[in-house]
mmCIF file of N, CA and C and ligand atoms in Angstrom:
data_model
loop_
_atom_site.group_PDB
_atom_site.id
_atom_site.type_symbol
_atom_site.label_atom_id
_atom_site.label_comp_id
_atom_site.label_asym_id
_atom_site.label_seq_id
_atom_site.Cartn_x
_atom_site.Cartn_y
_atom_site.Cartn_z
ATOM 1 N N UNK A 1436 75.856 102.748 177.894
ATOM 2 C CA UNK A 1436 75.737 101.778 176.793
ATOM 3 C C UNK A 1436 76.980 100.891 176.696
ATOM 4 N N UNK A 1437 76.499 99.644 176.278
ATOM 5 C CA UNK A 1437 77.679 98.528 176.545
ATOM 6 C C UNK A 1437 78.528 98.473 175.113
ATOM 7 N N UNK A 1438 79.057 99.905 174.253
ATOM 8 C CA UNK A 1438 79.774 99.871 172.849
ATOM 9 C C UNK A 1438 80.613 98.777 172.905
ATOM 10 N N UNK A 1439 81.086 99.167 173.997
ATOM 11 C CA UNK A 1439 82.649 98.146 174.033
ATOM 12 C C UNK A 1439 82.283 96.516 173.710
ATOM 13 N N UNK A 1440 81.372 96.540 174.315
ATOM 14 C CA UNK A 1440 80.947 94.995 175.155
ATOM 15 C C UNK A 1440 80.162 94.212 173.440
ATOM 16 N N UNK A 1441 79.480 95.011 173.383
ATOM 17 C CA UNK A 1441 78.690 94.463 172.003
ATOM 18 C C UNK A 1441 79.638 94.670 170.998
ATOM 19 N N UNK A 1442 81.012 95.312 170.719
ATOM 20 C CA UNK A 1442 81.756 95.027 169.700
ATOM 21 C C UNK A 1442 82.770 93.942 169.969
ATOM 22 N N UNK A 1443 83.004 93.640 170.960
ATOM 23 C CA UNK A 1443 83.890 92.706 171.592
ATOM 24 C C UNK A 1443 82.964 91.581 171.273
ATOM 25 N N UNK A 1444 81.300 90.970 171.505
ATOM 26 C CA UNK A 1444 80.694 90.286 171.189
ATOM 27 C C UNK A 1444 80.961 90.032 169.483
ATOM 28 N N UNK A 1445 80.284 90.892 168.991
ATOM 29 C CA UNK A 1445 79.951 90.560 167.935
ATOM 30 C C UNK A 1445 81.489 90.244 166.852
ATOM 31 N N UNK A 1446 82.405 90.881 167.827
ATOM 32 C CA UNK A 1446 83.774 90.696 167.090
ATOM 33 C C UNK A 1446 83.974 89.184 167.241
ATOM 34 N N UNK A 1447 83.325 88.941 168.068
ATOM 35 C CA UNK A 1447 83.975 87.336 168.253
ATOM 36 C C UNK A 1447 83.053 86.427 167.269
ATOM 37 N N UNK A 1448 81.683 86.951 167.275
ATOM 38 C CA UNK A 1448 80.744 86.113 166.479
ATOM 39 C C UNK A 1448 81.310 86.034 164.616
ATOM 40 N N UNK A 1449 81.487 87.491 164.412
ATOM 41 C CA UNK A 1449 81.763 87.755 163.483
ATOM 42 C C UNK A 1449 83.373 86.947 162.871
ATOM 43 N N UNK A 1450 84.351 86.624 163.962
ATOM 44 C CA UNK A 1450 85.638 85.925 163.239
ATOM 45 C C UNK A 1450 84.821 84.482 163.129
ATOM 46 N N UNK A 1451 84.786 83.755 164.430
ATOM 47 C CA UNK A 1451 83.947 82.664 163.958
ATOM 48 C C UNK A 1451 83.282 82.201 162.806
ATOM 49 N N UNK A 1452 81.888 82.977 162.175
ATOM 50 C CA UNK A 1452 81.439 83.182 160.987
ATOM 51 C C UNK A 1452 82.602 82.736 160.131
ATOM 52 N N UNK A 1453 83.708 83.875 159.879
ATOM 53 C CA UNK A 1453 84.627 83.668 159.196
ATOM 54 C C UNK A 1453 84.926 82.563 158.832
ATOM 55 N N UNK A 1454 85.806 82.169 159.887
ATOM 56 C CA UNK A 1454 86.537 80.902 160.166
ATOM 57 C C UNK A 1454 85.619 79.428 159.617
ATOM 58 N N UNK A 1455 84.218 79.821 160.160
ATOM 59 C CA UNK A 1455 83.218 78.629 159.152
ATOM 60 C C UNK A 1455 82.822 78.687 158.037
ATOM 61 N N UNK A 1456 82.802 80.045 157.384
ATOM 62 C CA UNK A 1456 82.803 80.259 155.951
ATOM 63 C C UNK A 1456 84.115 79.965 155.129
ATOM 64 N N UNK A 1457 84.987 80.176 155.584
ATOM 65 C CA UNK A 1457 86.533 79.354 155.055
ATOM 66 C C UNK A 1457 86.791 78.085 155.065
ATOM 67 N N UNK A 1458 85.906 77.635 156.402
ATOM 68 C CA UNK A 1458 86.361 76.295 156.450
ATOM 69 C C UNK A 1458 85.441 75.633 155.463
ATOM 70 N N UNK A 1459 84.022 75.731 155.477
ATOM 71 C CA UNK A 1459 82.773 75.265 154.261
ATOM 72 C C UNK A 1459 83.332 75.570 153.074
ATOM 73 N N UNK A 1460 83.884 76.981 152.735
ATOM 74 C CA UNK A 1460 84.709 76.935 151.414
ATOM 75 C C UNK A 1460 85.133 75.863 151.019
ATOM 76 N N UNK A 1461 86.857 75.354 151.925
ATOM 77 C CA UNK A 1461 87.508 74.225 151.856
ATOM 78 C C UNK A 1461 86.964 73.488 152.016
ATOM 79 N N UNK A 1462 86.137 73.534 152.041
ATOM 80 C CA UNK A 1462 85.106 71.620 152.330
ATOM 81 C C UNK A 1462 84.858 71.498 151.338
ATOM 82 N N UNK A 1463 84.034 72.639 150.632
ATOM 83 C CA UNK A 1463 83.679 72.431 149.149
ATOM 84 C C UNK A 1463 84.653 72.465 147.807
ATOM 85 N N UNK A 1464 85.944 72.804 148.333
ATOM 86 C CA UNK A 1464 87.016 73.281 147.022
ATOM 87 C C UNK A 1464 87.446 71.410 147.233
ATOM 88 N N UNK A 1465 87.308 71.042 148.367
ATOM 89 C CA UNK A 1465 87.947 69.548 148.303
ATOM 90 C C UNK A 1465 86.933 68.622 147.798
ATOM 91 N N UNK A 1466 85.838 68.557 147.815
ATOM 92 C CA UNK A 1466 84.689 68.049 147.478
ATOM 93 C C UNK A 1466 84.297 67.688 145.781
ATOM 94 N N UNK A 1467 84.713 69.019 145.512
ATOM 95 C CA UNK A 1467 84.859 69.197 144.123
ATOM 96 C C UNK A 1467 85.974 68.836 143.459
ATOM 97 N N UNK A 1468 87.160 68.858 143.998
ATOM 98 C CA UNK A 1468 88.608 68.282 143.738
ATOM 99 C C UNK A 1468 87.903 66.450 143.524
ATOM 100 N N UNK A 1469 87.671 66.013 144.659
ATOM 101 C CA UNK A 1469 87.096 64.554 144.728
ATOM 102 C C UNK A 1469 86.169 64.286 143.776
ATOM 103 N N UNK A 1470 85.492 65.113 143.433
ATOM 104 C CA UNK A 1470 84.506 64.685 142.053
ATOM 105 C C UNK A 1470 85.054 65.022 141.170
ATOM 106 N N UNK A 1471 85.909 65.930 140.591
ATOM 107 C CA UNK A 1471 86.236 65.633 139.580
ATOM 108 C C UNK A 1471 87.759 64.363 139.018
ATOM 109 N N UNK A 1472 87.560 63.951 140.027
ATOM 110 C CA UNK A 1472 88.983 63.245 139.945
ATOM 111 C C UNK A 1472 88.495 61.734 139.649
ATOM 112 N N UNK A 1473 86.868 61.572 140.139
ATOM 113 C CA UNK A 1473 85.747 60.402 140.375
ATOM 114 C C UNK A 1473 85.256 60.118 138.796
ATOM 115 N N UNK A 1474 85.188 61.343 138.032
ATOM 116 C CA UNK A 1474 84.634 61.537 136.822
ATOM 117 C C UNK A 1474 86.126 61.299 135.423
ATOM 118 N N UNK A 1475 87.362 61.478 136.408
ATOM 119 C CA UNK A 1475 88.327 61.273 135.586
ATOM 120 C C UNK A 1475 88.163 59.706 135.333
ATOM 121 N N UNK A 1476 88.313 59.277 137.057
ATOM 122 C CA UNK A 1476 88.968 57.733 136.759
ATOM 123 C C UNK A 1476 87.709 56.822 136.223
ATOM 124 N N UNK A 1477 86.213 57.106 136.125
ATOM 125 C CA UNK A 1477 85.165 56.882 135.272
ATOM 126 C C UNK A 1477 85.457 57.121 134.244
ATOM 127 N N UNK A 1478 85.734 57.885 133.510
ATOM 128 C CA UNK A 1478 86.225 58.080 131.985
ATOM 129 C C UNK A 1478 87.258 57.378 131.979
ATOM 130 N N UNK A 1479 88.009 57.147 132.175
ATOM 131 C CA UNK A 1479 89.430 56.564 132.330
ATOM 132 C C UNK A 1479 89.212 54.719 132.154
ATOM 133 N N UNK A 1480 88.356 54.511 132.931
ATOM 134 C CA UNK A 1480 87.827 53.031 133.047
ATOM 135 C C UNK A 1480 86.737 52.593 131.815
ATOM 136 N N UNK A 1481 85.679 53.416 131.529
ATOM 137 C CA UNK A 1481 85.230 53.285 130.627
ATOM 138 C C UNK A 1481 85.906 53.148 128.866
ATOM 139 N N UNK A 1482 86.831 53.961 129.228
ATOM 140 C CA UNK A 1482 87.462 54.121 127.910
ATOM 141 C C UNK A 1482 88.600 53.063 127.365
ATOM 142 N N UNK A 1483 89.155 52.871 128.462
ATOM 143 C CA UNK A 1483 90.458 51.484 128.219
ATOM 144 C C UNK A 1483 89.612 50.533 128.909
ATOM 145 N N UNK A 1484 88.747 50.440 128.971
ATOM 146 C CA UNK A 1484 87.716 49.265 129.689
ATOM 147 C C UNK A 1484 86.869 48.477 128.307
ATOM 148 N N UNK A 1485 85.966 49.453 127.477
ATOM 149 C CA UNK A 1485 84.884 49.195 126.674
ATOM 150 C C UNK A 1485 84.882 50.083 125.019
ATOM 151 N N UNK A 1486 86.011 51.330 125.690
ATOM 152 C CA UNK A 1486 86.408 51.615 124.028
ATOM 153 C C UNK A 1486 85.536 53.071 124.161
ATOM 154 N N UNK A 1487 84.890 53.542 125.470
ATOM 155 C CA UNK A 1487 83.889 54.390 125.323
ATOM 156 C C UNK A 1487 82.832 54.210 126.018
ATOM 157 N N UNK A 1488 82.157 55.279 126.047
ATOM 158 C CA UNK A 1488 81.605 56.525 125.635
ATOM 159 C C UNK A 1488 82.841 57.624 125.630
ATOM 160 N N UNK A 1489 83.132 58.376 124.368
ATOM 161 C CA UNK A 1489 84.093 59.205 125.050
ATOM 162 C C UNK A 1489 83.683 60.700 125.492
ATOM 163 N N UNK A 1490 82.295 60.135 125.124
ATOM 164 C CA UNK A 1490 81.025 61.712 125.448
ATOM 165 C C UNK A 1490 79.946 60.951 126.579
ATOM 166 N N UNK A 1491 79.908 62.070 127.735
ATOM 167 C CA UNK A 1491 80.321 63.103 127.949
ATOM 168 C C UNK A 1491 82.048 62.630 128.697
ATOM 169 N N UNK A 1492 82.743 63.767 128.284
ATOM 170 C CA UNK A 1492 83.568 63.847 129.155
ATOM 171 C C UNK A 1492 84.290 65.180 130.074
ATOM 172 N N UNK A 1493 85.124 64.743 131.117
ATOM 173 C CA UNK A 1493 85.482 65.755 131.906
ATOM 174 C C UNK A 1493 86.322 66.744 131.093
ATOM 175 N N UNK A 1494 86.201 68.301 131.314
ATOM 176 C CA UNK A 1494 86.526 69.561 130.722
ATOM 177 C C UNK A 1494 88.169 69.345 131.133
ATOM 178 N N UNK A 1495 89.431 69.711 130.169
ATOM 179 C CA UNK A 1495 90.750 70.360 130.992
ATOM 180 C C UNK A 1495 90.475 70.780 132.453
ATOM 181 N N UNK A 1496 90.478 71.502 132.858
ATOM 182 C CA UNK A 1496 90.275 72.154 133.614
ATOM 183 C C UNK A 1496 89.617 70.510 135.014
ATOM 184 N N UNK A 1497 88.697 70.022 134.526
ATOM 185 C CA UNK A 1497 88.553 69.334 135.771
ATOM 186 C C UNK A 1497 89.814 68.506 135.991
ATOM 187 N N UNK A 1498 90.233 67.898 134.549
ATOM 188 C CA UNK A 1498 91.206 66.785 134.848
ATOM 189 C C UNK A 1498 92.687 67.350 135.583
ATOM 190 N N UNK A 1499 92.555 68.674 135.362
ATOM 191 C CA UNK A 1499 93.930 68.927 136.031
ATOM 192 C C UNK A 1499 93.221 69.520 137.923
ATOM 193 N N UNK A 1500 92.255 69.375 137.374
ATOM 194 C CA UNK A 1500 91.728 70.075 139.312
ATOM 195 C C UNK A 1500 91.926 68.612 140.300
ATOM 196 N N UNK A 1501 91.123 67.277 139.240
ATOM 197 C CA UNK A 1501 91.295 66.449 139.962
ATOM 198 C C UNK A 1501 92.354 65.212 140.015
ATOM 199 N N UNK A 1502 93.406 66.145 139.373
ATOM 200 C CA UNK A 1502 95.097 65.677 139.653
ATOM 201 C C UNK A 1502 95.556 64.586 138.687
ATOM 202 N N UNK A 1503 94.555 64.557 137.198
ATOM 203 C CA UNK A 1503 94.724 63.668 136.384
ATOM 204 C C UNK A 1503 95.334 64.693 135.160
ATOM 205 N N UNK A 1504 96.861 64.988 134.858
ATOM 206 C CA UNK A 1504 96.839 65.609 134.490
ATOM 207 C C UNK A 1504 97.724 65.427 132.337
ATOM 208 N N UNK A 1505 97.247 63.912 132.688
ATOM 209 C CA UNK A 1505 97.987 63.514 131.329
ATOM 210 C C UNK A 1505 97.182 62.517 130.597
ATOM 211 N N UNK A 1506 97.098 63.046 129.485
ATOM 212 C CA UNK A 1506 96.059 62.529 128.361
ATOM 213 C C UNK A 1506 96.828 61.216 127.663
ATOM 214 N N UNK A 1507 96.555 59.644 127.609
ATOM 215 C CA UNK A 1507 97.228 58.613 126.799
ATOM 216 C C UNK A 1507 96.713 58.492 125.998
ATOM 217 N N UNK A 1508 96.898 58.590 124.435
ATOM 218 C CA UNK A 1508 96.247 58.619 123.515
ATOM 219 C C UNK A 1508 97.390 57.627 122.589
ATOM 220 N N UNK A 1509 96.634 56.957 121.681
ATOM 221 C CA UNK A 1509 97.056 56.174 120.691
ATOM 222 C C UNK A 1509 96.974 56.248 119.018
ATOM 223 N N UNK A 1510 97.518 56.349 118.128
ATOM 224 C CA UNK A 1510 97.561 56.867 116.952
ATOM 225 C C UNK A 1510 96.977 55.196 116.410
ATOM 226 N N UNK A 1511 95.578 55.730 114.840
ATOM 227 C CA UNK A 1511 94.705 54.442 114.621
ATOM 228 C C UNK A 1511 96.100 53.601 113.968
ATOM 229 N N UNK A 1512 97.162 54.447 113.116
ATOM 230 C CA UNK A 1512 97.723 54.005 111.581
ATOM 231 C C UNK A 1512 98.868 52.982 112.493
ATOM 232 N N UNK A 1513 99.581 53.878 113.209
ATOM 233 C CA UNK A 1513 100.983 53.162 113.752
ATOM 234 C C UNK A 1513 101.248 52.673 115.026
ATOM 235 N N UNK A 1514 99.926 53.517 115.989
ATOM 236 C CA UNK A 1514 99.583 52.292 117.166
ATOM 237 C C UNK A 1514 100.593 52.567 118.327
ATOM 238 N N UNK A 1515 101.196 53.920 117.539
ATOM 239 C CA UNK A 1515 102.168 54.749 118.748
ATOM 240 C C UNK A 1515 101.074 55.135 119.780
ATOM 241 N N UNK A 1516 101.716 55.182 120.907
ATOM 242 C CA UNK A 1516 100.747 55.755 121.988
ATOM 243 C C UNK A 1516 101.837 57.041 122.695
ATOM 244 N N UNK A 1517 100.648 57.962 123.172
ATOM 245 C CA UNK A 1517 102.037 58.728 124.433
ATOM 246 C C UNK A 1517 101.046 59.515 125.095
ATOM 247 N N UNK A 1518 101.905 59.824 126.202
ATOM 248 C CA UNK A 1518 101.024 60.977 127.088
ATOM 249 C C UNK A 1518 100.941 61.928 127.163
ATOM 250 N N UNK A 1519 100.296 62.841 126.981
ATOM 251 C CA UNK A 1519 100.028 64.309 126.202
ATOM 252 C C UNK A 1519 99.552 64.931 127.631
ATOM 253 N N UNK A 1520 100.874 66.407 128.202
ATOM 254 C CA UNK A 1520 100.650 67.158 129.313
ATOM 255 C C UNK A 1520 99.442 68.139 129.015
ATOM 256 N N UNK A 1521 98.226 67.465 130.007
ATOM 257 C CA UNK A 1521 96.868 68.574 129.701
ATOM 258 C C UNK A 1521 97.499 70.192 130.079
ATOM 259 N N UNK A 1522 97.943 70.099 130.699
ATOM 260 C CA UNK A 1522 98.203 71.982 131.294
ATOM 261 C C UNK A 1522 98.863 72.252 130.052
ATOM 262 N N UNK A 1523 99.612 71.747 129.165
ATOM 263 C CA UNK A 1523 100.390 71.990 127.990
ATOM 264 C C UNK A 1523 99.716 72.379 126.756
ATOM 265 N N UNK A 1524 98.800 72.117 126.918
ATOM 266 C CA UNK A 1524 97.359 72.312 125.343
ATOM 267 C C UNK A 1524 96.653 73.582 125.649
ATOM 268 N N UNK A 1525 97.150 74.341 124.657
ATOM 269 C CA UNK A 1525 96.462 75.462 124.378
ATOM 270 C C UNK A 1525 95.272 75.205 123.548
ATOM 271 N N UNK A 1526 93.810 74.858 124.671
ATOM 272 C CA UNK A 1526 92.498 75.208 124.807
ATOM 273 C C UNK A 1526 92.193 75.703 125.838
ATOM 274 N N UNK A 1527 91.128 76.444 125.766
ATOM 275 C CA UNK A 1527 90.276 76.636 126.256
ATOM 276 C C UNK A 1527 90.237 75.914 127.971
ATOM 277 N N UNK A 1528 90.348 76.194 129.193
ATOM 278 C CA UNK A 1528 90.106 75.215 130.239
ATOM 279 C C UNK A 1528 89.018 74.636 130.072
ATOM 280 N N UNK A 1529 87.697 75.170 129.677
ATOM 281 C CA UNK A 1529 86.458 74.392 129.750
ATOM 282 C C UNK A 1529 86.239 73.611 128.462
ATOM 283 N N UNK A 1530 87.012 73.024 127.649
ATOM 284 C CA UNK A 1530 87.100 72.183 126.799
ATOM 285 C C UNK A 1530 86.852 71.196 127.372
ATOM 286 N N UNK A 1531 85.487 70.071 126.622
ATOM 287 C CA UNK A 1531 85.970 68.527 127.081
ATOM 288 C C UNK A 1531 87.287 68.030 126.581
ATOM 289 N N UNK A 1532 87.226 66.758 127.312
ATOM 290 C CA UNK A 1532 88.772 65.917 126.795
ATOM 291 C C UNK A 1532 87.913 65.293 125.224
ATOM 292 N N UNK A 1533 86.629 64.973 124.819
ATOM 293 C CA UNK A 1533 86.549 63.748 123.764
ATOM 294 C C UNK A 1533 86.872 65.107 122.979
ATOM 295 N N UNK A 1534 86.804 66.533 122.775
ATOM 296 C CA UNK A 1534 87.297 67.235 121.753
ATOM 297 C C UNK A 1534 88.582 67.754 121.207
ATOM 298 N N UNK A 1535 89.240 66.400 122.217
ATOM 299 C CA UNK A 1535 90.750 66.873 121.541
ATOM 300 C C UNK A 1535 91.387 65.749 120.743
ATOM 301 N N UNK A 1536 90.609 64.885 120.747
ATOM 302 C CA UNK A 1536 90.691 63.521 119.742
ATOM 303 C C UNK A 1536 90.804 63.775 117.945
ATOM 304 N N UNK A 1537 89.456 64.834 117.711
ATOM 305 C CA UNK A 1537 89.697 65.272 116.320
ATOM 306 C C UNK A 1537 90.808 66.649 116.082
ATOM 307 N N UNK A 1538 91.172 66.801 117.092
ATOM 308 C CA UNK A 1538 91.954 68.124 117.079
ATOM 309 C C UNK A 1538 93.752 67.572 116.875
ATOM 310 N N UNK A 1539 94.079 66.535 117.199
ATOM 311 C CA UNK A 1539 95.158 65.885 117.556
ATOM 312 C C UNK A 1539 95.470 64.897 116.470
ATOM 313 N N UNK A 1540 97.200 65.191 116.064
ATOM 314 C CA UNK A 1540 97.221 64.022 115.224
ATOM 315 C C UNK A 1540 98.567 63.226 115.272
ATOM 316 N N UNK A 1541 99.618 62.099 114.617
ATOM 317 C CA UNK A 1541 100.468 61.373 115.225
ATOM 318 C C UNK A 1541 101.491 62.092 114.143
ATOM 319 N N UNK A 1542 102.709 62.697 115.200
ATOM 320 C CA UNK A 1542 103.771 63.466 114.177
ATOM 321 C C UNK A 1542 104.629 62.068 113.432
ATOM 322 N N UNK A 1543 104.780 60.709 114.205
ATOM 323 C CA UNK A 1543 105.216 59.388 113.407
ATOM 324 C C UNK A 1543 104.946 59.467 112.084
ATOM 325 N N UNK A 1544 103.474 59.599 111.740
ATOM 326 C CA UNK A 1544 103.178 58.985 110.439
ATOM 327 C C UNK A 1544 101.983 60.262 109.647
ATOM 328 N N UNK A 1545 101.989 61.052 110.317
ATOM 329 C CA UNK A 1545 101.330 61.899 109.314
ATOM 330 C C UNK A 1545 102.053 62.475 108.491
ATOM 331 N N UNK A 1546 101.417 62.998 107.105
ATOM 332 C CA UNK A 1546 101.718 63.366 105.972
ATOM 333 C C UNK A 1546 100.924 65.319 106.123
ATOM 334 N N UNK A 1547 101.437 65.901 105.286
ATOM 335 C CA UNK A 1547 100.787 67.130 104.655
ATOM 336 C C UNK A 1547 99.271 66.965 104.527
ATOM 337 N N UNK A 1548 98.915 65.883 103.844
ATOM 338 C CA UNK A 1548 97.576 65.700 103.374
ATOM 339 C C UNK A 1548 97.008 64.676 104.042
ATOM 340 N N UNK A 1549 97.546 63.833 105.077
ATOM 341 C CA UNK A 1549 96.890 62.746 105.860
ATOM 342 C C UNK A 1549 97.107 63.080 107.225
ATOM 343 N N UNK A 1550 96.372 63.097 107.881
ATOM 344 C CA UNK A 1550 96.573 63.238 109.763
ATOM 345 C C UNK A 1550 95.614 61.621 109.845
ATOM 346 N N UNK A 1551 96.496 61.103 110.836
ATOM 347 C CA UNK A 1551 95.898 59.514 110.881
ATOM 348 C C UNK A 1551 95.122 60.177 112.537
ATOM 349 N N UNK A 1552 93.742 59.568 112.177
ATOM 350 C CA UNK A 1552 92.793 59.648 113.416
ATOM 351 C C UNK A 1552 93.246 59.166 114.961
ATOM 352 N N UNK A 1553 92.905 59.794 115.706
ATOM 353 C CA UNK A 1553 93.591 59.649 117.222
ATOM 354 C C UNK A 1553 92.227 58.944 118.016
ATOM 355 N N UNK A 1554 93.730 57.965 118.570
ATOM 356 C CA UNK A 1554 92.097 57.376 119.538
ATOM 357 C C UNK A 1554 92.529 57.527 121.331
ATOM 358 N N UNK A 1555 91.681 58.239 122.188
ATOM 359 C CA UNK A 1555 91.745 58.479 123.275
ATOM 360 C C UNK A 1555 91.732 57.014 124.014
ATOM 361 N N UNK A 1556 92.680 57.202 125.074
ATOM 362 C CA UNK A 1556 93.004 55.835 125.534
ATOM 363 C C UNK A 1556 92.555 55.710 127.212
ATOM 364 N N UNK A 1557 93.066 56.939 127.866
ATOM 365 C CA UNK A 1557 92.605 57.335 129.015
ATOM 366 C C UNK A 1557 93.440 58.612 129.703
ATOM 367 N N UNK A 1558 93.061 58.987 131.538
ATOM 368 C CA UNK A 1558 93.720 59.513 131.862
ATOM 369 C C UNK A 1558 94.354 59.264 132.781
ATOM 370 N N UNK A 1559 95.582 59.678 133.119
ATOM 371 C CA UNK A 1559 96.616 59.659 134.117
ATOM 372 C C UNK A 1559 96.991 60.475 134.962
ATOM 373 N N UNK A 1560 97.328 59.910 136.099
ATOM 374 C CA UNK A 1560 97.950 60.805 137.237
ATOM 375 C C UNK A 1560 99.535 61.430 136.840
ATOM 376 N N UNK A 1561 100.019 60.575 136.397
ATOM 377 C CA UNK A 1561 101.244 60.513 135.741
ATOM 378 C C UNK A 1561 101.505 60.513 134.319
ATOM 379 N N UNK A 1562 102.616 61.294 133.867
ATOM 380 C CA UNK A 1562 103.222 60.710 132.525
ATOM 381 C C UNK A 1562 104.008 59.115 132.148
ATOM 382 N N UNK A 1563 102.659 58.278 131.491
ATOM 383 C CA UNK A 1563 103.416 56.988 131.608
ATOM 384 C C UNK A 1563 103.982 56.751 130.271
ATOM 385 N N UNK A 1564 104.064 57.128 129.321
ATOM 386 C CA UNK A 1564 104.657 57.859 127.653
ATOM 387 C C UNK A 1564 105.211 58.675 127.668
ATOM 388 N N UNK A 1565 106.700 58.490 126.691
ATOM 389 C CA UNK A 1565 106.946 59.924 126.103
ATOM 390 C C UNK A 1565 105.917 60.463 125.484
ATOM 391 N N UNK A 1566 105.861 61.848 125.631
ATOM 392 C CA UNK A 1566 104.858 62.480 124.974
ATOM 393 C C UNK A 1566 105.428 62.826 123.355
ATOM 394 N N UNK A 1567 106.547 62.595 123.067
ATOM 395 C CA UNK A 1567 107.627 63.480 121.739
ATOM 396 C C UNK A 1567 106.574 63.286 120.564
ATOM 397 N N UNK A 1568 106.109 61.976 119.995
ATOM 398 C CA UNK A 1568 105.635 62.039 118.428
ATOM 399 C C UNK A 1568 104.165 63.049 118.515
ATOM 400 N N UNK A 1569 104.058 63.203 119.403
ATOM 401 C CA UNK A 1569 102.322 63.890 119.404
ATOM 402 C C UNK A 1569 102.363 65.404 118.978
ATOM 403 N N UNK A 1570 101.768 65.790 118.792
ATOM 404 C CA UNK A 1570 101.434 67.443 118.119
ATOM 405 C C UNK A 1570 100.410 67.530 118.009
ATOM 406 N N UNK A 1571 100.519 69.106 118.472
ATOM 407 C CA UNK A 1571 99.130 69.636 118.411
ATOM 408 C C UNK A 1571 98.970 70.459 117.329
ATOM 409 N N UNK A 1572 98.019 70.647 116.313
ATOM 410 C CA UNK A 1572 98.073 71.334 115.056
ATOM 411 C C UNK A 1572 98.361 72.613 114.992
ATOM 412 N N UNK A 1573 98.372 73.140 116.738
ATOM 413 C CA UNK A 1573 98.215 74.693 116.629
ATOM 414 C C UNK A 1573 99.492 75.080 116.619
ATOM 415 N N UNK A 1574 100.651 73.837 117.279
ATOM 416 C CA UNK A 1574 102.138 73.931 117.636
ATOM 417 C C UNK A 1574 102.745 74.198 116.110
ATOM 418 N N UNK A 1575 102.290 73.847 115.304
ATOM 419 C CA UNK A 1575 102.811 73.488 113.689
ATOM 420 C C UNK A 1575 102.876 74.832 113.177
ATOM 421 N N UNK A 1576 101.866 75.527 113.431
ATOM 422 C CA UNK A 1576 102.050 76.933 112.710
ATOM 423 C C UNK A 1576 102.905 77.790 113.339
HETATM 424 ZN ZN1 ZN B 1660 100.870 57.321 113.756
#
């Protein structure tokens, strides 16, 4: 019987396999990197383009997969803007981005009893704002 011969075969079939199941992996981990990065700069364009839709939008989690990893947002009252580090926000990864608009408010000009409404501006590859006046409500406690 050919033991040797048919494990020596199938050893070879079997790394191969491998090697194409790793590589299809990476085909698909990049694939998905590329779409979500497609769905950033669509939101991104739509939003400093037309003002919106800011629903649906891409989850944390995609915007930092597809290398967009800073939120520009603009305060309605004082018109401060800055860029807010997504990996830095304690949510949830599968959070959309339009749900951090009511969650977010401008440390410039809010009061105890007033948080002035936040308006999402787009996303970035880069930090193009200080991020300093922004806060997150959860940082406060
Ligand atoms: Zn403000």
């Amino acid at each position: 019987m050919g033991g040797r011969r048919r494990q020596r075969i199938f050893g070879d079939r079997v790394r191969g396999a491998r090697i194409s199941a790793q590589h299809a992996r990476e085909q698909a981990r990049k694939a998905i990197r590329e779409a979500d990065a497609a769905e950033c700069l669509l939101w991104s364009e739509q939003m400093e383009g037309f003002g919106g839709p800011a629903q649906p939008s891409p989850t944390i989690a995609q915007c930092l997969n597809g290398g967009y990893g800073w939120l520009e947002v603009m305060c309605h009252r004082c018109e401060t803007r800055a860029s807010l580090p997504l990996d830095a926000i304690r949510r949830p990864r599968d959070t959309p981005i339009w749900k951090l608009e009511a969650a977010l408010r401008c440390r410039s000009c809010a009061t105890p009893g007033y948080a002035p409404p936040v308006h999402l501006i787009r996303l970035t590859r880069e930090r193009k704002i200080a991020p300093y006046p922004w806060v997150h409500p959860d940082d406060d406690r």
